[in-house]
Amino acid sequence: MSSADRMEWTMNLIHAFLNGSNFQSEEIGAHRVKPLRDPVGELVFELLENVVRVDMKSPNPITTQLPMVSSPVPVLSCICLYLLVVRLWSAHIRSSRQEPRKEDPLALRCLVIVHNLFLCILSLFMAVGFIVAARFYGYKRIWGNEYVEREPAMNLLVYAFYISKLYEFMDTAIMLFRRNLRQATYLHLYHHTTISIIWWIICYRVPGADAYFSAAVNSGIHVAMYFYYLLAAIVGGDEKRKRKYLFWGKYLTMMQMLQFLSFIGQAIYAIYRPEFYPKGFGRMLFVYSCSLLAFFGNFFVKKYRRPRQTKTVTKEE
Ligand SMILES: CC(C)(COP(=O)(O)OP(=O)(O)OC[C@H]1O[C@@H](n2cnc3c(N)ncnc32)[C@H](O)[C@@H]1OP(=O)(O)O)[C@@H](O)C(=O)NCCC(=O)NCCSC(=O)CC(=O)O
């Protein structure tokens, strides 16, 4: 094999991995290789069809041409790797009894600021993009827009949104770099792993119509959330400054819960009007949004309500 052939073979193999089974029976370079099978992908499709009962039969012709969409293997690999790294890293922090950092090194501080600024701007771009695309494709309602296979701008935005969910794994890395295990909660890990699967499913099957609603609302909320984290990174550990600049965290959590309520509303609408969105997606959205609402409700009570209750009890005593 010449070096040019070898290079082409390698590039095709990477492409085949990123795109899963679509490329499995293709000729790789000048050398026909045995078709790779995608048993994990097949199993996931079986599960989605028969257990979750979402109809995955007509993949979107635009998004499935893009990396990491046509098979669930790449997204599942990223999630497994993510969970493994988080598990090992947090075990290391615990076993070596490292305390959360009081003051971040300059490089880490800059990384956190750039990361949050980037996600704040990207979220703003996507929120505005979804609204503009919805108007461009003539969506008449907030919910209940008919799904059309080819809406390239909308499809690409949903794809960007899905990929951004994978990039958000960096949030956990930031928590661990700062040795801040307090933040690496079940809620955080549950949210980061499941949201990327949910958006892979949507990106594969229905990257348009009412998908725009949850993506636009979530992007809007993320503008505020990453702005909050950006401020937190700039303010640093000073408690007085935190109280002054981050007092609105509570209202942000409330907005996140309102967001999940709006998704529950959308899901109920989709369940009763299945002509707009493929069967099963409403049910999936309903169960998923309820789980997030429960997690955030619990977070809200623990973070914002318990301390006050303790104070009252102490006063009464
Ligand atoms: C107010 C919240 C936005 C954040 O709650 P927190 O408890 O994390 O807030 P906090 O006040 O401790 O955050 C400040 C601390 O975060 C650090 N910090 C800065 N940037 C960060 C980043 N990108 N990711 C994680 N932490 C970061 C700061 O340095 C600071 O550390 P220090 O305190 O040490 O100085 C809340 O509503 C929330 O979302 N809670 C769930 C936690 C979570 O994982 N959220 C993100 C994914 S859920 C999501 O995204 C839902 C959605 O889609 O809406």
Short mmCIF file of N, CA and C and ligand atoms in Angstrom, two decimals, residues 104 112 115-116 165 168 171 174-175 178 180 182-183 185 187-188 191-192 218 221-222 225-226 228-230 232-233 236-237 242 246 249 252-253 256 259-260 296 299 303-304, ligand 1:
data_model
loop_
_atom_site.label_atom_id
_atom_site.label_comp_id
_atom_site.label_asym_id
_atom_site.label_seq_id
_atom_site.Cartn_x
_atom_site.Cartn_y
_atom_site.Cartn_z
N ASP A 104 -7.96 29.99 41.87
CA ASP A 104 -7.57 29.22 40.67
C ASP A 104 -6.28 29.77 40.09
N VAL A 112 -11.66 28.95 32.12
CA VAL A 112 -13.06 28.98 32.56
C VAL A 112 -13.78 30.20 31.95
N HIS A 115 -14.24 29.60 28.15
CA HIS A 115 -15.25 28.55 27.94
C HIS A 115 -16.67 29.12 28.13
N ASN A 116 -16.87 29.84 29.25
CA ASN A 116 -18.20 30.37 29.54
C ASN A 116 -18.61 31.46 28.54
N LYS A 165 -23.96 20.04 22.95
CA LYS A 165 -24.23 19.27 24.19
C LYS A 165 -23.04 18.39 24.54
N GLU A 168 -20.36 20.58 26.02
CA GLU A 168 -20.66 20.99 27.40
C GLU A 168 -20.10 20.02 28.45
N ASP A 171 -17.85 21.43 31.08
CA ASP A 171 -18.29 21.97 32.38
C ASP A 171 -17.79 21.08 33.51
N ILE A 174 -14.17 21.38 34.11
CA ILE A 174 -13.87 22.59 34.88
C ILE A 174 -14.07 22.34 36.38
N MET A 175 -15.19 21.68 36.71
CA MET A 175 -15.45 21.38 38.13
C MET A 175 -14.32 20.53 38.70
N ARG A 178 -11.06 22.29 39.15
CA ARG A 178 -11.13 23.13 40.35
C ARG A 178 -11.34 22.29 41.61
N ASN A 180 -13.81 20.74 42.54
CA ASN A 180 -15.06 21.13 43.18
C ASN A 180 -16.08 20.01 43.06
N ARG A 182 -18.38 19.14 44.97
CA ARG A 182 -19.73 19.57 45.38
C ARG A 182 -20.65 19.76 44.16
N GLN A 183 -20.04 20.24 43.06
CA GLN A 183 -20.86 20.55 41.88
C GLN A 183 -21.12 19.33 40.98
N THR A 185 -22.69 16.64 40.78
CA THR A 185 -23.78 15.89 41.41
C THR A 185 -24.40 14.89 40.42
N LEU A 187 -27.42 15.05 39.50
CA LEU A 187 -28.19 15.91 38.57
C LEU A 187 -27.30 16.31 37.40
N HIS A 188 -26.10 16.78 37.72
CA HIS A 188 -25.19 17.27 36.68
C HIS A 188 -24.83 16.15 35.70
N HIS A 191 -27.91 14.96 33.71
CA HIS A 191 -28.27 15.93 32.68
C HIS A 191 -27.30 15.85 31.49
N HIS A 192 -25.99 15.87 31.76
CA HIS A 192 -25.03 15.93 30.67
C HIS A 192 -25.03 14.66 29.82
N ASN A 218 -34.02 26.36 25.42
CA ASN A 218 -32.85 25.93 26.18
C ASN A 218 -31.62 26.79 25.86
N ILE A 221 -32.00 30.00 27.81
CA ILE A 221 -31.68 29.79 29.23
C ILE A 221 -30.16 29.66 29.40
N HIS A 222 -29.54 29.01 28.42
CA HIS A 222 -28.09 28.82 28.54
C HIS A 222 -27.31 30.12 28.37
N MET A 225 -27.39 31.16 31.84
CA MET A 225 -26.62 30.26 32.71
C MET A 225 -25.11 30.45 32.52
N TYR A 226 -24.66 30.55 31.27
CA TYR A 226 -23.22 30.70 31.06
C TYR A 226 -22.76 32.12 31.42
N TYR A 228 -24.01 33.61 34.01
CA TYR A 228 -23.89 33.45 35.47
C TYR A 228 -22.55 32.80 35.83
N TYR A 229 -22.20 31.72 35.12
CA TYR A 229 -20.93 31.04 35.40
C TYR A 229 -19.73 31.93 35.04
N LEU A 230 -19.92 32.74 33.99
CA LEU A 230 -18.85 33.67 33.61
C LEU A 230 -18.60 34.67 34.74
N ALA A 232 -19.39 34.23 37.84
CA ALA A 232 -18.85 33.48 38.99
C ALA A 232 -17.34 33.33 38.85
N ALA A 233 -16.89 33.06 37.63
CA ALA A 233 -15.46 32.86 37.40
C ALA A 233 -14.70 34.18 37.59
N GLY A 236 -14.75 35.13 41.49
CA GLY A 236 -13.85 34.31 42.31
C GLY A 236 -14.49 33.91 43.63
N GLY A 237 -13.66 33.60 44.62
CA GLY A 237 -14.18 33.00 45.86
C GLY A 237 -14.68 33.98 46.91
N LYS A 242 -19.64 37.59 45.79
CA LYS A 242 -20.57 36.57 45.29
C LYS A 242 -22.01 36.98 45.59
N LEU A 246 -24.00 37.47 42.34
CA LEU A 246 -24.60 36.18 41.94
C LEU A 246 -25.92 35.91 42.66
N GLY A 249 -28.88 33.74 41.10
CA GLY A 249 -28.79 32.31 40.79
C GLY A 249 -30.11 31.60 41.07
N LEU A 252 -32.49 32.14 38.37
CA LEU A 252 -32.06 31.37 37.20
C LEU A 252 -32.55 29.92 37.32
N THR A 253 -32.41 29.34 38.52
CA THR A 253 -32.89 27.96 38.72
C THR A 253 -34.41 27.91 38.50
N GLN A 256 -35.05 27.84 34.90
CA GLN A 256 -34.78 26.50 34.34
C GLN A 256 -35.96 25.57 34.60
N GLN A 259 -38.70 26.37 32.33
CA GLN A 259 -38.36 25.81 31.02
C GLN A 259 -38.83 24.35 30.92
N PHE A 260 -38.55 23.55 31.98
CA PHE A 260 -38.96 22.14 31.93
C PHE A 260 -40.48 22.02 31.93
N PHE A 296 -34.26 19.17 39.43
CA PHE A 296 -34.05 20.60 39.71
C PHE A 296 -34.86 21.07 40.91
N PHE A 299 -32.83 20.08 43.77
CA PHE A 299 -31.67 20.97 43.84
C PHE A 299 -32.08 22.31 44.47
N LYS A 303 -30.55 23.77 47.84
CA LYS A 303 -29.64 24.92 47.78
C LYS A 303 -30.24 26.20 48.36
N TYR A 304 -31.50 26.45 48.09
CA TYR A 304 -32.04 27.78 48.45
C TYR A 304 -33.01 27.78 49.62
C1 LIG B 1 -27.54 28.53 39.34
C2 LIG B 1 -27.25 27.31 38.50
C3 LIG B 1 -27.20 27.70 37.03
C4 LIG B 1 -25.87 26.75 38.86
O1 LIG B 1 -25.86 26.14 40.12
P1 LIG B 1 -24.46 25.81 40.83
O2 LIG B 1 -24.74 25.19 42.15
O3 LIG B 1 -23.59 25.07 39.87
O4 LIG B 1 -23.96 27.31 41.01
P2 LIG B 1 -22.75 27.97 41.79
O5 LIG B 1 -23.24 29.25 42.35
O6 LIG B 1 -22.10 27.00 42.70
O7 LIG B 1 -21.75 28.30 40.58
C5 LIG B 1 -20.60 29.02 40.76
C6 LIG B 1 -19.39 28.11 40.71
O8 LIG B 1 -19.30 27.50 39.41
C7 LIG B 1 -17.97 27.60 38.90
N1 LIG B 1 -18.02 27.58 37.43
C8 LIG B 1 -17.69 28.53 36.56
N2 LIG B 1 -17.92 28.14 35.31
C9 LIG B 1 -18.42 26.91 35.38
C10 LIG B 1 -18.89 25.99 34.41
N3 LIG B 1 -18.88 26.27 33.11
N4 LIG B 1 -19.36 24.81 34.83
C11 LIG B 1 -19.40 24.54 36.14
N5 LIG B 1 -19.00 25.36 37.11
C12 LIG B 1 -18.50 26.53 36.73
C13 LIG B 1 -17.54 28.92 39.47
O9 LIG B 1 -16.15 29.04 39.42
C14 LIG B 1 -18.10 28.89 40.89
O10 LIG B 1 -17.28 28.13 41.72
P3 LIG B 1 -17.11 28.45 43.32
O11 LIG B 1 -18.48 28.39 43.91
O12 LIG B 1 -16.22 27.38 43.81
O13 LIG B 1 -16.52 29.83 43.39
C15 LIG B 1 -28.34 26.25 38.78
O14 LIG B 1 -29.61 26.73 38.44
C16 LIG B 1 -28.09 24.96 38.06
O15 LIG B 1 -28.11 24.77 36.88
N6 LIG B 1 -27.85 23.93 38.89
C17 LIG B 1 -27.58 22.59 38.42
C18 LIG B 1 -26.14 22.37 38.37
C19 LIG B 1 -25.65 22.08 36.97
O16 LIG B 1 -24.93 21.14 36.77
N7 LIG B 1 -26.03 22.96 36.00
C20 LIG B 1 -25.58 22.89 34.63
C21 LIG B 1 -26.20 21.81 33.78
S1 LIG B 1 -27.93 21.68 33.89
C22 LIG B 1 -28.59 22.54 32.56
O17 LIG B 1 -27.89 22.95 31.72
C23 LIG B 1 -30.04 22.64 32.58
C24 LIG B 1 -30.58 23.37 31.45
O18 LIG B 1 -30.44 22.89 30.33
O19 LIG B 1 -31.20 24.41 31.67
#
